[in-house]
Amino acid sequence: MHLLTTYPRLIIQLAATTMDFLMLLAVLLCLLAGMAFGRGYTRRARPQATTHHVSAPAVAHRALIENADQFFNRPGTSVPGSLAIWRNGERNDNIATVMYGPHLRVLRCNLTAEILSRLGSLAPLHEEAARALVADLSALCRGGGGGEVAIREPLTTAVFALATRMCFGDIVDAGHRITMGEVIRQSIVLAGELTTSLGASMLSKLANWRRIRRIYTLLDRQVELYLPLIAARRQSQSQLCGNGGIVRPYIDTLLDLRVPDDGDAPAGRPLRRGELVALVFEFLGAATGSTATCVEWTLAHLIDQPEVQDKLRCEIDGEADAGGILSSKSLRGGMPYLNAVVQESLRMHPPVPVIIRSVHGEGAKAIGGMTAVPVDGAMVVFNLGDIGRDEKTWTNPDKFQPERFLDGGEAEDIGPAPGPKEIRMMPFGAGHRRCPAVNMGMLHIKCFLAALVHEFDWTPSAEDCSKGVDMTEQAGGFVKLMKKPLCARVTRRT
Ligand code: HEM
C-alpha cells in the first residue's frame, strides 16, 4: 500500500515537466507490459512501413512526374513533423505537412498569389537586404581593407531579415528578430537530429526524450515570439509599400484567409493560432536556410575557381547600375552566366538533401524493385544530391562547370525545376509537392550573390591557401551545410 501511494507521488515530484512525467509513465507502462507478457510473449507481425531510397533521375521521373498522383503526400507519421503538428490535441499543419486536398490548395494558392508572384513589387526589399549585407561585411572585413570573414552568420542574418520583413512587415525590432532567428536555427538543427535518430518505436522515443522535450520547449518559445507580432499585425494591417505595387506581409494574408472547415461553415474558418505559428515558422525557415546555404556553397566554388569568379563579375559589372545594384528584371532573366553559376551550385549541393513521399497501391511499382504496397504504405526517400550527380546523366558530375548550363552545353535547356519530360536535377523537388518558391528562391540567391561578387573580391583564407577550400558536406540535417563553415579573405573593391 505504501509503495502504491508513495511511488506515484515521487514520480510526479521528480518529473519537473509534463514531458518528464510522460516519459517516466511510458517507462512504467513498458515495464508492466514486459511483466505481463513475460517469456511467453511472441512478437506479432505488425504492418511495418518499409523505406525505399531513390538516387536515379529516371526512377524519380517515373514516380514523381509520371505517377505524380500516387506520390503527393509526405508520410503523416514522419518524425519530427508529427511532433510539431499535434499540439493540444489539434493538428497544426503548415503547407509542407498538410495532406493533399482542398486545405493544401488554399494554403499554396495564398502563398503563391499574395507573395511569390509579386517579385517585381518586392524588389526594393531585396535591394535593401543586399545593401545591408554589403555594409555588414564591409564592417567585418576591417572597413573594407581586407580581412578574413566567416560568411555564414552575416549571410544568414541578412536573408532572415528579408524573410522577416516579407512575413511581418517592419514591426520586428532587431533584438526580437535575432532571438527569433536563433530559436528557428536551433529548432531546425534539432529537428534534423531527430529525423536521423528518432524512430516510431516507444524505445526510440524514450532514448530521445531529452531532444523531444527540447523541441517542445523551442516550439513554445516560437509561440511566445510570434504571437505578439501576430496580434500587432491584426491590430493594424498597415501596408508595406513596394516599387510600383503594394505587397502585404504574409501574416496579413494568413489572417484574412479562410480554410475549408471539417464542420459546416460553408465559407471556411480562419486559421487557428497554432496553424498561424506553424505557417510562420515554415515561411521563415524555408526562405532563409536554403538561400543562405546555396550562397555559401557558391562562394566556396568561386574562391576555388577564380576564373569563374572573374567571368561572373564581368557579367555583373556590365548589368549593375551606378550604385552597384542589379535590377530585378536583370536578375530574373538577363544574366545567363549568373544563372548558370547558381544552377550548377544547386545541382551539386541541393540545400535540401532529400525529399520524402509516402506511396501506396499500384503507384509503388514506379519504384524499381517494389510491388504494389498495402494501404499503410511505404516511405520513399529521393536523394537530391545523388540525382544531381548521376554519372549517366552528367559529364564529370563532381566538377563545378557552370558552362554546361550555357547555350551549347549539355544542360542548356535544364531549369531549376524539372519539366514534364525528364528529371536531371531537382533541387526544388518535383511533382505535386515541389517547392512553390522556385522563382523567388532563385531570385534571392542571385540577388545576394551578385551583390557580394560585385562589391568584394573573394580569395581563400590563409588556411585554405595551402589546403584548398574544404568542400566536405556536413552529415545529416535538414539543410546540407558545408561541414567546415566557409571562411574567406574578403576585400572591398574600389
Ligand atoms: C533556394 C531556395 C529554396 C530551395 C532550394 C527550396 C527547396 C525545397 C524543396 C526541395 C522542397 C520539397 C519539395 C518536394 O517535396 O518535392 C521545398 C518545399 C517547400 N518550400 Fe522551398 N526551397 C527554397 C525556397 C523557398 C522559399 C523562399 C519558400 C517560401 C517563401 C519556400 C517554401 C516552401 C514550401 C511551403 C514547401 C512545401 C510545399 C508543399 O509541400 O506543397 N521554399 N522547398
Coordinates of C-alpha atoms and ligand atoms in Angstrom, one line a residue:
M1 CA 0.0 0.0 0.0
H2 CA 2.8 2.3 1.0
L3 CA 4.6 1.7 -2.2
L4 CA 1.5 2.2 -4.3
T5 CA 0.8 5.6 -2.8
T6 CA 4.4 6.8 -2.4
Y7 CA 5.8 5.9 -5.9
P8 CA 3.3 7.9 -7.9
R9 CA 3.9 11.0 -5.8
L10 CA 7.7 10.5 -6.0
I11 CA 7.4 10.2 -9.7
I12 CA 5.4 13.3 -10.1
Q13 CA 7.8 15.3 -7.9
L14 CA 10.8 14.0 -9.9
A15 CA 9.2 14.9 -13.2
A16 CA 9.8 18.6 -13.4
T17 CA 7.9 19.0 -16.6
T18 CA 5.0 17.2 -18.2
M19 CA 7.3 15.6 -20.7
D20 CA 9.5 14.1 -18.0
F21 CA 6.3 12.7 -16.4
L22 CA 5.1 11.3 -19.7
M23 CA 8.4 9.6 -20.3
L24 CA 8.5 8.1 -16.9
L25 CA 4.9 6.9 -17.3
A26 CA 5.9 5.3 -20.6
V27 CA 8.8 3.5 -18.9
L28 CA 6.5 2.2 -16.3
L29 CA 4.0 1.0 -18.9
C30 CA 6.7 -0.7 -20.8
L31 CA 7.9 -2.5 -17.7
L32 CA 4.3 -3.5 -16.8
A33 CA 3.8 -4.8 -20.4
G34 CA 7.0 -6.7 -20.2
M35 CA 5.9 -8.3 -16.9
A36 CA 2.5 -9.2 -18.2
F37 CA 3.7 -10.9 -21.3
G38 CA 6.8 -12.4 -19.6
R39 CA 8.8 -15.0 -21.5
G40 CA 5.7 -16.4 -23.3
Y41 CA 5.4 -13.2 -25.3
T42 CA 5.9 -13.8 -29.0
R43 CA 6.4 -10.9 -31.4
R44 CA 3.3 -10.4 -33.6
A45 CA 3.9 -9.4 -37.1
R46 CA 2.9 -5.7 -37.2
P47 CA 2.5 -3.9 -40.5
Q48 CA 5.8 -2.1 -40.8
A49 CA 6.4 0.7 -43.2
T50 CA 9.3 0.0 -45.5
T51 CA 11.6 2.6 -46.8
H52 CA 13.0 2.8 -50.3
H53 CA 15.8 5.1 -51.5
V54 CA 15.8 6.6 -55.0
S55 CA 19.0 8.0 -56.5
A56 CA 18.4 7.6 -60.2
P57 CA 16.9 10.5 -62.1
A58 CA 14.8 8.2 -64.4
V59 CA 13.2 6.4 -61.4
A60 CA 12.4 9.8 -59.8
H61 CA 10.8 10.9 -63.0
R62 CA 8.7 7.8 -63.2
A63 CA 7.5 8.2 -59.7
L64 CA 7.1 12.0 -59.2
I65 CA 6.1 13.1 -62.7
E66 CA 4.5 10.1 -64.4
N67 CA 2.8 8.8 -61.3
A68 CA 2.5 12.1 -59.5
D69 CA -0.9 11.3 -58.1
Q70 CA 0.4 8.4 -56.1
F71 CA 3.3 10.4 -54.7
F72 CA 1.5 13.5 -53.4
N73 CA 1.9 13.2 -49.7
R74 CA 4.7 13.1 -47.2
P75 CA 4.4 10.4 -44.6
G76 CA 2.0 11.5 -41.9
T77 CA 3.9 9.7 -39.3
S78 CA 7.3 11.1 -40.2
V79 CA 9.1 12.4 -37.2
P80 CA 9.7 15.1 -36.1
G81 CA 7.0 16.6 -38.3
S82 CA 4.4 14.6 -36.3
L83 CA 5.7 16.0 -33.1
A84 CA 5.3 19.6 -34.3
I85 CA 1.8 19.1 -35.8
W86 CA -0.1 17.7 -32.9
R87 CA -0.2 20.2 -30.0
N88 CA -3.1 20.5 -27.6
G89 CA -5.0 17.7 -29.3
E90 CA -5.2 19.6 -32.6
R91 CA -3.5 19.3 -36.0
N92 CA -1.5 22.5 -36.6
D93 CA -0.5 22.0 -40.2
N94 CA 1.6 24.2 -42.5
I95 CA 1.9 23.7 -46.2
A96 CA 4.6 21.0 -46.0
T97 CA 2.7 18.9 -43.5
V98 CA -0.9 19.1 -44.7
M99 CA -2.3 16.2 -46.6
Y100 CA -3.0 16.7 -50.3
G101 CA -6.5 18.2 -50.8
P102 CA -8.5 21.5 -50.6
H103 CA -6.8 22.7 -47.5
L104 CA -3.3 22.4 -49.2
R105 CA -4.6 24.1 -52.3
V106 CA -5.9 27.1 -50.3
L107 CA -2.6 27.5 -48.4
R108 CA -0.4 27.1 -51.5
C109 CA -2.5 29.4 -53.6
N110 CA -2.4 32.1 -51.0
L111 CA 1.4 31.9 -50.7
T112 CA 1.8 32.0 -54.5
A113 CA -0.7 34.7 -55.3
E114 CA 0.0 37.0 -52.4
I115 CA 3.8 36.8 -52.1
L116 CA 5.6 34.6 -54.6
S117 CA 4.2 36.1 -57.7
R118 CA 4.9 39.6 -56.6
L119 CA 8.7 39.6 -57.2
G120 CA 8.7 42.9 -59.0
S121 CA 7.0 44.7 -56.1
L122 CA 9.3 43.1 -53.6
A123 CA 12.4 44.3 -55.4
P124 CA 13.0 47.3 -53.0
L125 CA 13.1 44.9 -50.1
H126 CA 15.6 42.6 -51.9
E127 CA 17.8 45.5 -52.8
E128 CA 17.8 46.9 -49.2
A129 CA 18.6 43.4 -47.8
A130 CA 21.6 43.1 -50.2
R131 CA 22.8 46.6 -49.3
A132 CA 22.6 45.8 -45.6
L133 CA 24.7 42.6 -46.2
V134 CA 27.3 44.6 -48.1
A135 CA 27.5 47.2 -45.3
D136 CA 27.7 44.5 -42.6
L137 CA 30.5 42.6 -44.5
S138 CA 32.4 45.8 -45.2
A139 CA 32.5 46.5 -41.5
L140 CA 33.6 42.9 -40.7
C141 CA 36.5 43.0 -43.2
R142 CA 38.3 45.8 -41.5
G143 CA 36.3 48.6 -43.0
G144 CA 36.7 47.1 -46.5
G145 CA 40.5 47.0 -46.4
G146 CA 40.5 43.2 -46.4
G147 CA 40.2 40.6 -43.8
E148 CA 39.1 37.0 -43.1
V149 CA 35.4 36.6 -42.6
A150 CA 33.2 33.6 -41.7
I151 CA 30.4 34.3 -44.1
R152 CA 27.6 32.1 -42.8
E153 CA 26.4 34.3 -39.9
P154 CA 26.2 37.7 -41.7
L155 CA 24.6 36.0 -44.7
T156 CA 22.0 34.2 -42.6
T157 CA 21.3 37.4 -40.7
A158 CA 20.7 39.3 -43.9
V159 CA 18.5 36.6 -45.5
F160 CA 16.5 36.2 -42.3
A161 CA 15.9 39.9 -42.0
L162 CA 14.5 39.9 -45.5
A163 CA 12.2 36.9 -44.8
T164 CA 11.0 38.6 -41.5
R165 CA 10.1 41.8 -43.4
M166 CA 8.2 39.8 -46.0
C167 CA 6.4 38.0 -43.2
F168 CA 5.6 40.7 -40.7
G169 CA 6.4 44.0 -42.4
D170 CA 8.5 46.5 -40.5
I171 CA 7.2 45.8 -36.9
V172 CA 10.0 43.5 -35.8
D173 CA 12.9 45.2 -33.9
A174 CA 16.4 43.9 -34.3
G175 CA 16.6 42.2 -30.9
H176 CA 13.4 40.3 -31.4
R177 CA 14.5 39.3 -34.8
I178 CA 17.8 37.9 -33.6
T179 CA 16.1 35.9 -30.9
M180 CA 13.6 34.5 -33.5
G181 CA 16.4 33.6 -35.8
E182 CA 18.3 31.8 -33.1
V183 CA 15.2 29.8 -32.0
I184 CA 14.4 28.8 -35.6
R185 CA 18.0 27.8 -36.1
Q186 CA 18.0 25.6 -33.0
S187 CA 14.6 24.1 -33.9
I188 CA 15.9 23.2 -37.4
V189 CA 19.1 21.7 -36.1
L190 CA 17.3 19.6 -33.5
A191 CA 14.6 18.5 -36.0
G192 CA 17.4 17.4 -38.3
E193 CA 19.0 15.4 -35.5
L194 CA 15.6 13.8 -34.6
T195 CA 15.0 12.9 -38.2
T196 CA 18.0 10.7 -38.2
S197 CA 17.8 9.4 -34.6
L198 CA 14.1 9.1 -33.8
G199 CA 12.1 6.1 -34.9
A200 CA 8.4 5.3 -34.4
S201 CA 9.0 2.8 -31.6
M202 CA 8.5 3.7 -27.9
L203 CA 12.1 2.7 -27.2
S204 CA 13.4 5.2 -29.6
K205 CA 11.1 7.9 -28.1
L206 CA 12.5 7.0 -24.7
A207 CA 16.1 7.2 -25.9
N208 CA 15.3 10.6 -27.4
W209 CA 13.2 12.1 -24.7
R210 CA 15.5 14.9 -23.9
R211 CA 15.5 16.0 -27.5
I212 CA 11.8 15.7 -27.8
R213 CA 11.3 17.8 -24.6
R214 CA 13.7 20.4 -26.1
I215 CA 11.8 20.6 -29.3
Y216 CA 8.6 21.2 -27.5
T217 CA 10.3 23.9 -25.5
L218 CA 11.5 25.5 -28.7
L219 CA 8.0 25.3 -30.2
D220 CA 6.6 27.0 -27.1
R221 CA 9.3 29.7 -27.5
Q222 CA 8.2 30.3 -31.1
V223 CA 4.6 30.7 -29.9
E224 CA 5.8 33.4 -27.4
L225 CA 7.8 35.2 -30.0
Y226 CA 5.3 35.2 -32.9
L227 CA 2.0 35.8 -31.0
P228 CA 2.7 39.4 -30.0
L229 CA 3.7 40.2 -33.7
I230 CA 0.6 38.5 -35.0
A231 CA -1.5 40.4 -32.5
A232 CA 0.1 43.7 -33.6
R233 CA -0.5 42.9 -37.3
R234 CA -4.1 42.0 -36.5
Q235 CA -4.5 45.4 -34.9
S236 CA -3.2 47.5 -37.7
Q237 CA -2.9 45.7 -41.0
S238 CA -0.9 48.6 -42.4
Q239 CA 0.5 48.1 -45.9
L240 CA 4.1 47.7 -47.0
C241 CA 4.9 49.8 -50.0
G242 CA 6.8 48.2 -52.8
N243 CA 8.1 49.5 -56.1
G244 CA 5.1 50.3 -58.2
G245 CA 2.8 48.0 -56.2
I246 CA 1.7 47.1 -52.8
V247 CA 2.7 43.9 -51.1
R248 CA 1.1 42.8 -47.9
P249 CA 3.1 40.9 -45.3
Y250 CA 2.5 37.2 -45.4
I251 CA 0.9 37.2 -42.0
D252 CA -1.8 39.7 -43.1
T253 CA -2.8 37.3 -45.9
L254 CA -2.9 34.4 -43.4
L255 CA -5.1 36.4 -41.0
D256 CA -7.6 37.1 -43.8
L257 CA -7.5 33.5 -45.2
R258 CA -10.4 31.1 -44.8
V259 CA -9.6 27.4 -45.0
P260 CA -12.0 24.5 -45.6
D261 CA -13.9 23.6 -42.5
D262 CA -14.5 20.0 -41.5
G263 CA -17.7 21.2 -39.8
D264 CA -20.5 23.1 -41.5
A265 CA -19.2 26.6 -42.1
P266 CA -19.5 26.9 -45.9
A267 CA -17.3 30.0 -46.1
G268 CA -14.5 28.1 -44.3
R269 CA -12.9 29.0 -41.0
P270 CA -10.0 31.3 -40.0
L271 CA -6.6 29.7 -39.3
R272 CA -6.1 28.7 -35.7
R273 CA -3.3 30.2 -33.6
G274 CA -1.2 27.0 -33.8
E275 CA -1.6 26.9 -37.5
L276 CA -0.5 30.5 -37.9
V277 CA 2.6 29.8 -35.8
A278 CA 3.4 26.7 -37.9
L279 CA 3.0 28.6 -41.2
V280 CA 5.2 31.5 -40.0
F281 CA 7.9 29.0 -38.8
E282 CA 7.7 27.3 -42.2
F283 CA 8.0 30.6 -44.2
L284 CA 10.9 32.0 -42.2
G285 CA 12.8 28.7 -42.1
A286 CA 12.2 27.8 -45.8
A287 CA 13.1 31.3 -47.0
T288 CA 16.3 31.5 -45.0
G289 CA 18.1 28.2 -44.7
S290 CA 18.2 27.1 -48.4
T291 CA 19.1 30.5 -49.7
A292 CA 22.0 31.2 -47.3
T293 CA 23.3 27.7 -47.8
C294 CA 23.3 27.9 -51.5
V295 CA 25.1 31.3 -51.5
E296 CA 27.8 29.9 -49.1
W297 CA 28.5 26.9 -51.3
T298 CA 28.6 29.0 -54.4
L299 CA 31.1 31.4 -52.9
A300 CA 33.2 28.4 -51.9
H301 CA 33.4 27.3 -55.6
L302 CA 34.1 30.9 -56.8
I303 CA 37.0 31.1 -54.4
D304 CA 38.2 27.6 -55.6
Q305 CA 37.9 28.7 -59.2
P306 CA 38.9 32.4 -59.5
E307 CA 38.4 32.3 -63.3
V308 CA 34.7 31.6 -62.8
Q309 CA 34.6 34.4 -60.2
D310 CA 36.2 36.8 -62.7
K311 CA 33.8 35.8 -65.5
L312 CA 30.8 36.2 -63.3
R313 CA 32.0 39.6 -62.0
C314 CA 32.4 40.7 -65.6
E315 CA 28.8 39.9 -66.4
I316 CA 27.5 41.5 -63.1
D317 CA 29.6 44.7 -63.7
G318 CA 28.0 45.1 -67.1
E319 CA 24.5 44.9 -65.7
A320 CA 24.7 46.8 -62.4
D321 CA 23.6 50.4 -62.1
A322 CA 25.9 53.2 -60.9
G323 CA 25.1 52.3 -57.3
G324 CA 26.1 48.7 -57.9
I325 CA 22.6 47.4 -57.8
L326 CA 21.1 44.9 -60.3
S327 CA 17.5 45.4 -61.4
S328 CA 15.0 42.7 -60.5
K329 CA 14.5 42.2 -64.3
S330 CA 18.2 41.5 -64.9
L331 CA 18.3 39.1 -62.0
R332 CA 15.3 37.2 -63.2
G333 CA 16.3 36.7 -66.8
G334 CA 19.1 38.7 -68.3
M335 CA 22.2 37.2 -66.9
P336 CA 23.0 33.8 -68.3
Y337 CA 26.3 33.2 -66.5
L338 CA 24.9 34.2 -63.1
N339 CA 22.0 31.8 -63.7
A340 CA 24.4 29.1 -64.8
V341 CA 26.6 29.5 -61.7
V342 CA 23.6 29.3 -59.4
Q343 CA 22.2 26.2 -61.2
E344 CA 25.5 24.4 -61.1
S345 CA 25.7 25.1 -57.4
L346 CA 22.2 23.8 -56.8
R347 CA 22.9 20.7 -59.0
M348 CA 26.0 19.8 -56.9
H349 CA 24.7 20.9 -53.5
P350 CA 20.9 20.9 -53.3
P351 CA 20.3 22.7 -50.0
V352 CA 17.5 20.3 -49.1
P353 CA 19.3 17.0 -49.4
V354 CA 16.3 14.6 -49.6
I355 CA 12.6 14.7 -50.2
I356 CA 10.2 12.1 -48.8
R357 CA 6.9 10.7 -50.0
S358 CA 4.6 8.0 -48.8
V359 CA 3.2 5.8 -51.5
H360 CA 0.6 3.0 -51.5
G361 CA -1.2 0.9 -54.0
E362 CA -0.1 0.3 -57.6
G363 CA 1.9 3.6 -57.7
A364 CA 4.7 1.8 -55.8
K365 CA 5.5 -0.1 -59.0
A366 CA 7.1 3.1 -60.3
I367 CA 9.9 2.4 -58.0
G368 CA 12.2 -0.3 -59.3
G369 CA 12.0 -3.5 -57.2
M370 CA 8.7 -2.5 -55.5
T371 CA 5.4 -4.2 -55.9
A372 CA 2.0 -2.7 -55.1
V373 CA 2.1 -1.9 -51.4
P374 CA -0.9 -2.1 -48.9
V375 CA -2.8 0.8 -47.7
D376 CA -0.5 1.6 -44.8
G377 CA 2.1 2.5 -47.4
A378 CA 5.8 2.7 -47.8
M379 CA 8.1 5.6 -47.5
V380 CA 10.2 6.7 -50.5
V381 CA 13.3 8.9 -49.9
F382 CA 14.6 10.7 -53.0
N383 CA 18.2 11.7 -52.7
L384 CA 18.6 15.0 -54.5
G385 CA 22.4 15.2 -54.2
D386 CA 22.8 11.8 -55.9
I387 CA 20.3 12.7 -58.6
G388 CA 22.2 15.9 -59.5
R389 CA 25.5 14.0 -59.7
D390 CA 24.2 10.9 -61.6
E391 CA 27.1 9.7 -63.7
K392 CA 24.8 8.5 -66.5
T393 CA 23.2 12.0 -66.8
W394 CA 26.1 14.3 -66.2
T395 CA 29.7 14.6 -67.6
N396 CA 32.2 15.0 -64.8
P397 CA 29.4 15.3 -62.3
D398 CA 31.7 16.2 -59.4
K399 CA 33.3 19.1 -61.3
F400 CA 31.9 22.7 -60.9
Q401 CA 31.3 23.7 -64.5
P402 CA 28.6 26.4 -64.9
E403 CA 29.3 26.4 -68.7
R404 CA 27.2 23.2 -69.0
F405 CA 24.1 25.4 -68.5
L406 CA 25.0 27.9 -71.2
D407 CA 24.0 27.7 -74.9
G408 CA 25.5 24.6 -76.5
G409 CA 26.2 23.0 -73.1
E410 CA 24.9 19.6 -72.1
A411 CA 22.2 21.2 -69.8
E412 CA 21.4 24.3 -71.9
D413 CA 17.6 23.6 -71.6
I414 CA 17.6 22.5 -68.0
G415 CA 16.0 24.8 -65.5
P416 CA 16.0 24.6 -61.7
A417 CA 12.6 22.8 -61.7
P418 CA 12.2 19.6 -63.8
G419 CA 10.0 19.8 -66.9
P420 CA 7.4 17.1 -67.8
K421 CA 9.8 15.1 -70.0
E422 CA 12.7 14.3 -67.7
I423 CA 14.4 14.9 -64.4
R424 CA 18.1 15.6 -64.5
M425 CA 18.3 17.6 -61.3
M426 CA 15.6 18.6 -58.8
P427 CA 16.9 21.0 -56.1
F428 CA 13.4 22.3 -55.5
G429 CA 11.8 18.8 -55.6
A430 CA 9.2 17.6 -58.1
G431 CA 5.6 16.6 -58.6
H432 CA 2.6 18.0 -56.7
R433 CA 4.6 18.9 -53.6
R434 CA 7.5 20.6 -55.3
C435 CA 8.7 23.9 -53.8
P436 CA 6.3 26.6 -54.7
A437 CA 9.0 29.3 -54.4
V438 CA 11.4 28.3 -57.2
N439 CA 11.4 31.7 -58.8
M440 CA 11.7 33.6 -55.5
G441 CA 14.4 31.2 -54.3
M442 CA 16.5 31.7 -57.4
L443 CA 16.0 35.5 -57.2
H444 CA 17.1 35.7 -53.6
I445 CA 20.2 33.6 -54.2
K446 CA 21.1 35.7 -57.3
C447 CA 20.4 39.0 -55.5
F448 CA 22.7 38.3 -52.6
L449 CA 25.4 36.5 -54.7
A450 CA 25.5 39.3 -57.3
A451 CA 25.9 42.0 -54.6
L452 CA 28.7 40.0 -52.9
V453 CA 30.6 39.4 -56.1
H454 CA 30.1 43.0 -57.4
E455 CA 31.3 44.6 -54.2
F456 CA 34.1 42.3 -52.9
D457 CA 37.0 40.2 -54.1
W458 CA 36.9 36.7 -52.7
T459 CA 40.1 34.8 -52.1
P460 CA 41.0 31.8 -49.8
S461 CA 41.7 32.2 -46.1
A462 CA 45.3 31.7 -45.0
E463 CA 44.4 28.1 -44.0
D464 CA 42.7 27.3 -47.3
C465 CA 45.5 28.9 -49.4
S466 CA 47.6 25.8 -48.7
K467 CA 44.9 23.1 -48.5
G468 CA 42.2 24.4 -50.8
V469 CA 38.6 25.1 -49.7
D470 CA 37.2 22.1 -47.9
M471 CA 34.1 21.0 -49.8
T472 CA 33.0 18.3 -47.4
E473 CA 29.3 18.2 -46.7
Q474 CA 28.1 18.1 -43.1
A475 CA 26.4 14.8 -42.3
G476 CA 22.7 14.7 -41.6
G477 CA 20.5 17.8 -41.0
F478 CA 17.5 19.2 -42.9
V479 CA 19.8 21.5 -44.9
K480 CA 23.1 20.3 -46.4
L481 CA 25.6 22.7 -44.9
M482 CA 29.4 22.9 -45.5
K483 CA 31.0 20.8 -42.8
K484 CA 33.6 23.5 -42.3
P485 CA 31.8 26.9 -42.5
L486 CA 33.3 29.0 -45.2
C487 CA 35.9 31.5 -44.0
A488 CA 37.3 33.7 -46.8
R489 CA 39.6 36.6 -47.3
V490 CA 37.2 39.4 -48.4
T491 CA 38.4 42.7 -49.9
R492 CA 36.1 45.6 -50.8
R493 CA 36.5 46.5 -54.5
T494 CA 37.2 50.2 -55.0
Ligands
HEM1 C1 17.0 28.2 -52.5 C2 15.8 28.2 -52.1 C3 14.9 27.0 -51.9 C4 15.1 25.7 -52.1 C5 16.4 25.0 -52.7 C6 13.9 25.0 -51.7 C7 13.7 23.6 -51.8 C8 12.6 23.0 -51.4 C9 12.4 21.6 -51.6 C10 13.4 20.5 -52.1 C11 11.1 21.3 -51.1 C12 10.4 19.9 -51.1 C13 9.8 19.7 -52.4 C14 9.3 18.3 -52.6 O1 9.0 17.6 -51.6 O2 9.1 17.9 -53.8 C15 10.5 22.5 -50.8 C16 9.2 22.7 -50.3 C17 8.7 23.8 -49.9 N1 9.3 25.1 -50.0 FE1 11.1 25.5 -50.7 N2 13.0 25.9 -51.3 C18 13.6 27.2 -51.4 C19 13.0 28.4 -51.0 C20 11.7 28.5 -50.5 C21 11.1 29.8 -50.2 C22 11.8 31.1 -50.4 C23 9.9 29.5 -49.7 C24 8.8 30.4 -49.1 C25 8.9 31.6 -49.0 C26 9.7 28.0 -49.8 C27 8.6 27.4 -49.3 C28 8.4 26.0 -49.5 C29 7.2 25.3 -49.1 C30 5.9 26.0 -48.5 C31 7.3 24.0 -49.4 C32 6.3 22.8 -49.2 C33 5.5 22.6 -50.4 C34 4.4 21.5 -50.3 O3 4.5 20.6 -49.5 O4 3.4 21.6 -51.1 N3 10.9 27.5 -50.3 N4 11.4 23.6 -51.0

